[in-house]
């Protein structure tokens, strides 16, 4: 659909939203220039971005860049005490920002009522205030309350490409499947997780956009000390639309399942009525 293609005004607004002073990859144009000369640069790059959407293929120069190492401790002495930051060109990051906003608009319609974060008009602090309010209501009613935190970091970054975008090398997927089986997880659950592109189609995301999301994580690369060139297989890149898209799509289904279970518990139904 023509409405799915980014217009010149969208690209100009995306360039203007570039944070001045941000480090870029091998692109010689500084981020300040995209912020200050957004109209001129948008006119120059619009054909390239259109081509990316029509061909459902990301330019190879936008798929990687140099890695900057940032220490996490005062006196780092091992690799695990550093964070690796991938520096990407501004054009690629802005094109993915447009793609992310398109898909998030579809997700906002399908999301669960209590699903917070990543959507327009909702900040991270809102979730914190909501939890505090819930605890206060329980305290006033003489009820105990608990909050369950789930850390998805490791599983999320190790399964995101293999299971979601379908862009994987079989040799990378087999060890993941082996660990899941050894841990007692049924493979049919993993196969259901692997059908996520179908979930995106269910909420109205066009098939060409889904194919572009897959391509964004194919053939990604990074360079170390501007000498070694490495192909990458794990995780998401800075500005990647997949992080929010996949997390929120999965959480929508999780929240729906939890809500369905809660409505079947008579004690919880009576409790909600008592608390109004």
PDB file of C-alpha atoms in Angstrom, residues 42-186:
ATOM      1  CA  UNK A  42      15.849  14.348   3.420  1.00  0.00           C
ATOM      2  CA  UNK A  43      15.506  15.375  -0.239  1.00  0.00           C
ATOM      3  CA  UNK A  44      18.845  13.697  -1.012  1.00  0.00           C
ATOM      4  CA  UNK A  45      18.128  10.431   0.830  1.00  0.00           C
ATOM      5  CA  UNK A  46      14.392   9.966   0.184  1.00  0.00           C
ATOM      6  CA  UNK A  47      14.886   7.853  -2.952  1.00  0.00           C
ATOM      7  CA  UNK A  48      17.214   5.496  -1.065  1.00  0.00           C
ATOM      8  CA  UNK A  49      14.733   5.032   1.791  1.00  0.00           C
ATOM      9  CA  UNK A  50      11.892   4.418  -0.677  1.00  0.00           C
ATOM     10  CA  UNK A  51      14.025   1.800  -2.421  1.00  0.00           C
ATOM     11  CA  UNK A  52      14.642   0.088   0.919  1.00  0.00           C
ATOM     12  CA  UNK A  53      10.899  -0.213   1.600  1.00  0.00           C
ATOM     13  CA  UNK A  54       9.959  -1.254  -1.964  1.00  0.00           C
ATOM     14  CA  UNK A  55      12.723  -3.855  -2.251  1.00  0.00           C
ATOM     15  CA  UNK A  56      12.234  -4.926   1.408  1.00  0.00           C
ATOM     16  CA  UNK A  57      16.013  -4.895   1.747  1.00  0.00           C
ATOM     17  CA  UNK A  58      18.259  -2.799   3.979  1.00  0.00           C
ATOM     18  CA  UNK A  59      21.478  -1.284   2.531  1.00  0.00           C
ATOM     19  CA  UNK A  60      24.541  -3.210   3.676  1.00  0.00           C
ATOM     20  CA  UNK A  61      26.194  -0.021   4.984  1.00  0.00           C
ATOM     21  CA  UNK A  62      23.289   0.375   7.447  1.00  0.00           C
ATOM     22  CA  UNK A  63      23.679  -3.165   8.792  1.00  0.00           C
ATOM     23  CA  UNK A  64      26.821  -2.530  10.840  1.00  0.00           C
ATOM     24  CA  UNK A  65      29.601  -0.247  11.981  1.00  0.00           C
ATOM     25  CA  UNK A  66      32.458   0.102  14.446  1.00  0.00           C
ATOM     26  CA  UNK A  67      32.114  -1.141  18.018  1.00  0.00           C
ATOM     27  CA  UNK A  68      33.067   1.239  20.815  1.00  0.00           C
ATOM     28  CA  UNK A  69      33.990  -0.323  24.159  1.00  0.00           C
ATOM     29  CA  UNK A  70      32.669   1.428  27.272  1.00  0.00           C
ATOM     30  CA  UNK A  71      33.912   0.295  30.717  1.00  0.00           C
ATOM     31  CA  UNK A  72      31.262  -0.626  33.298  1.00  0.00           C
ATOM     32  CA  UNK A  73      33.695  -0.446  36.248  1.00  0.00           C
ATOM     33  CA  UNK A  74      36.400   1.990  37.345  1.00  0.00           C
ATOM     34  CA  UNK A  75      39.308  -0.353  36.642  1.00  0.00           C
ATOM     35  CA  UNK A  76      38.175  -2.954  34.085  1.00  0.00           C
ATOM     36  CA  UNK A  77      40.437  -5.961  33.625  1.00  0.00           C
ATOM     37  CA  UNK A  78      38.272  -8.446  31.674  1.00  0.00           C
ATOM     38  CA  UNK A  79      35.975  -8.404  28.644  1.00  0.00           C
ATOM     39  CA  UNK A  80      32.798  -8.851  30.713  1.00  0.00           C
ATOM     40  CA  UNK A  81      33.488  -5.530  32.456  1.00  0.00           C
ATOM     41  CA  UNK A  82      32.918  -3.630  29.185  1.00  0.00           C
ATOM     42  CA  UNK A  83      29.818  -2.776  27.203  1.00  0.00           C
ATOM     43  CA  UNK A  84      29.981  -2.920  23.430  1.00  0.00           C
ATOM     44  CA  UNK A  85      28.208  -0.031  21.673  1.00  0.00           C
ATOM     45  CA  UNK A  86      27.628  -0.365  17.926  1.00  0.00           C
ATOM     46  CA  UNK A  87      27.941   2.959  16.090  1.00  0.00           C
ATOM     47  CA  UNK A  88      25.605   3.113  13.088  1.00  0.00           C
ATOM     48  CA  UNK A  89      25.039   5.714  10.329  1.00  0.00           C
ATOM     49  CA  UNK A  90      22.319   8.269  11.000  1.00  0.00           C
ATOM     50  CA  UNK A  91      20.388   7.539   7.792  1.00  0.00           C
ATOM     51  CA  UNK A  92      19.902   3.877   8.670  1.00  0.00           C
ATOM     52  CA  UNK A  93      18.809   4.633  12.231  1.00  0.00           C
ATOM     53  CA  UNK A  94      16.283   7.231  11.058  1.00  0.00           C
ATOM     54  CA  UNK A  95      14.817   4.881   8.442  1.00  0.00           C
ATOM     55  CA  UNK A  96      14.321   2.236  11.120  1.00  0.00           C
ATOM     56  CA  UNK A  97      12.705   4.831  13.393  1.00  0.00           C
ATOM     57  CA  UNK A  98      10.069   5.428  10.696  1.00  0.00           C
ATOM     58  CA  UNK A  99       9.504   1.685  10.349  1.00  0.00           C
ATOM     59  CA  UNK A 100       9.195   1.313  14.121  1.00  0.00           C
ATOM     60  CA  UNK A 101       6.585   4.089  14.374  1.00  0.00           C
ATOM     61  CA  UNK A 102       4.501   2.462  11.631  1.00  0.00           C
ATOM     62  CA  UNK A 103       4.361  -0.909  13.341  1.00  0.00           C
ATOM     63  CA  UNK A 104       3.851   0.574  16.816  1.00  0.00           C
ATOM     64  CA  UNK A 105       0.737   2.356  15.513  1.00  0.00           C
ATOM     65  CA  UNK A 106      -0.718  -1.047  14.645  1.00  0.00           C
ATOM     66  CA  UNK A 107       0.372  -2.490  17.989  1.00  0.00           C
ATOM     67  CA  UNK A 108      -1.238   0.355  19.945  1.00  0.00           C
ATOM     68  CA  UNK A 109      -4.646  -0.772  18.696  1.00  0.00           C
ATOM     69  CA  UNK A 110      -4.042  -4.426  19.586  1.00  0.00           C
ATOM     70  CA  UNK A 111      -2.221  -3.988  22.914  1.00  0.00           C
ATOM     71  CA  UNK A 112      -3.645  -5.069  26.247  1.00  0.00           C
ATOM     72  CA  UNK A 113      -5.202  -2.329  28.467  1.00  0.00           C
ATOM     73  CA  UNK A 114      -2.446  -2.577  31.092  1.00  0.00           C
ATOM     74  CA  UNK A 115       0.441  -2.745  28.632  1.00  0.00           C
ATOM     75  CA  UNK A 116       2.722   0.246  29.263  1.00  0.00           C
ATOM     76  CA  UNK A 117       5.916   1.633  27.766  1.00  0.00           C
ATOM     77  CA  UNK A 118       7.046   2.259  24.208  1.00  0.00           C
ATOM     78  CA  UNK A 119       3.777   3.884  23.192  1.00  0.00           C
ATOM     79  CA  UNK A 120       3.136   7.620  22.602  1.00  0.00           C
ATOM     80  CA  UNK A 121       2.250   9.606  25.708  1.00  0.00           C
ATOM     81  CA  UNK A 122       3.476   6.972  28.184  1.00  0.00           C
ATOM     82  CA  UNK A 123       6.760   7.243  30.015  1.00  0.00           C
ATOM     83  CA  UNK A 124       8.611   4.631  32.035  1.00  0.00           C
ATOM     84  CA  UNK A 125       7.740   6.427  35.290  1.00  0.00           C
ATOM     85  CA  UNK A 126       4.030   5.835  34.613  1.00  0.00           C
ATOM     86  CA  UNK A 127       4.465   2.101  35.193  1.00  0.00           C
ATOM     87  CA  UNK A 128       6.259   2.759  38.471  1.00  0.00           C
ATOM     88  CA  UNK A 129       3.466   5.048  39.679  1.00  0.00           C
ATOM     89  CA  UNK A 130       0.835   2.477  38.657  1.00  0.00           C
ATOM     90  CA  UNK A 131       2.530  -0.225  40.738  1.00  0.00           C
ATOM     91  CA  UNK A 132       2.851   2.090  43.745  1.00  0.00           C
ATOM     92  CA  UNK A 133      -0.838   2.999  43.490  1.00  0.00           C
ATOM     93  CA  UNK A 134      -1.796  -0.674  43.356  1.00  0.00           C
ATOM     94  CA  UNK A 135       0.267  -1.389  46.479  1.00  0.00           C
ATOM     95  CA  UNK A 136      -1.307   1.558  48.312  1.00  0.00           C
ATOM     96  CA  UNK A 137      -4.841   0.354  47.503  1.00  0.00           C
ATOM     97  CA  UNK A 138      -4.004  -3.113  48.804  1.00  0.00           C
ATOM     98  CA  UNK A 139      -2.499  -1.687  52.001  1.00  0.00           C
ATOM     99  CA  UNK A 140      -5.611   0.402  52.646  1.00  0.00           C
ATOM    100  CA  UNK A 141      -7.805  -2.673  52.179  1.00  0.00           C
ATOM    101  CA  UNK A 142      -5.619  -4.747  54.540  1.00  0.00           C
ATOM    102  CA  UNK A 143      -4.424  -7.027  51.755  1.00  0.00           C
ATOM    103  CA  UNK A 144      -0.954  -8.249  50.997  1.00  0.00           C
ATOM    104  CA  UNK A 145       0.438  -7.600  47.506  1.00  0.00           C
ATOM    105  CA  UNK A 146       3.361  -8.767  45.435  1.00  0.00           C
ATOM    106  CA  UNK A 147       5.033  -7.730  42.191  1.00  0.00           C
ATOM    107  CA  UNK A 148       6.748 -10.240  39.897  1.00  0.00           C
ATOM    108  CA  UNK A 149       9.685  -9.004  37.803  1.00  0.00           C
ATOM    109  CA  UNK A 150      10.774 -11.036  34.773  1.00  0.00           C
ATOM    110  CA  UNK A 151      14.230 -10.456  33.297  1.00  0.00           C
ATOM    111  CA  UNK A 152      14.083 -11.371  29.619  1.00  0.00           C
ATOM    112  CA  UNK A 153      17.530 -10.044  28.670  1.00  0.00           C
ATOM    113  CA  UNK A 154      19.386 -13.278  27.946  1.00  0.00           C
ATOM    114  CA  UNK A 155      16.536 -15.254  26.386  1.00  0.00           C
ATOM    115  CA  UNK A 156      15.339 -12.248  24.411  1.00  0.00           C
ATOM    116  CA  UNK A 157      18.669 -11.573  22.734  1.00  0.00           C
ATOM    117  CA  UNK A 158      19.493 -15.227  22.115  1.00  0.00           C
ATOM    118  CA  UNK A 159      16.165 -16.139  20.515  1.00  0.00           C
ATOM    119  CA  UNK A 160      15.096 -12.923  18.820  1.00  0.00           C
ATOM    120  CA  UNK A 161      16.524 -13.638  15.381  1.00  0.00           C
ATOM    121  CA  UNK A 162      16.189 -17.407  15.314  1.00  0.00           C
ATOM    122  CA  UNK A 163      12.573 -17.544  16.378  1.00  0.00           C
ATOM    123  CA  UNK A 164      11.049 -14.269  15.279  1.00  0.00           C
ATOM    124  CA  UNK A 165      12.466 -12.979  12.022  1.00  0.00           C
ATOM    125  CA  UNK A 166      13.319 -16.388  10.586  1.00  0.00           C
ATOM    126  CA  UNK A 167      16.813 -15.122   9.721  1.00  0.00           C
ATOM    127  CA  UNK A 168      19.173 -17.687  11.156  1.00  0.00           C
ATOM    128  CA  UNK A 169      21.837 -20.185  10.301  1.00  0.00           C
ATOM    129  CA  UNK A 170      20.728 -23.667  11.328  1.00  0.00           C
ATOM    130  CA  UNK A 171      23.988 -24.279  13.191  1.00  0.00           C
ATOM    131  CA  UNK A 172      23.157 -21.336  15.497  1.00  0.00           C
ATOM    132  CA  UNK A 173      19.638 -22.543  16.227  1.00  0.00           C
ATOM    133  CA  UNK A 174      20.426 -26.182  17.090  1.00  0.00           C
ATOM    134  CA  UNK A 175      22.293 -25.436  20.368  1.00  0.00           C
ATOM    135  CA  UNK A 176      19.403 -23.198  21.493  1.00  0.00           C
ATOM    136  CA  UNK A 177      16.864 -25.940  20.807  1.00  0.00           C
ATOM    137  CA  UNK A 178      19.055 -28.485  22.610  1.00  0.00           C
ATOM    138  CA  UNK A 179      19.195 -26.316  25.754  1.00  0.00           C
ATOM    139  CA  UNK A 180      15.419 -25.812  25.671  1.00  0.00           C
ATOM    140  CA  UNK A 181      14.830 -29.562  25.452  1.00  0.00           C
ATOM    141  CA  UNK A 182      17.299 -30.310  28.253  1.00  0.00           C
ATOM    142  CA  UNK A 183      15.539 -27.739  30.450  1.00  0.00           C
ATOM    143  CA  UNK A 184      12.233 -29.528  29.990  1.00  0.00           C
ATOM    144  CA  UNK A 185      10.585 -26.952  27.725  1.00  0.00           C
ATOM    145  CA  UNK A 186       8.268 -28.532  25.143  1.00  0.00           C
TER     146      UNK A 186
END
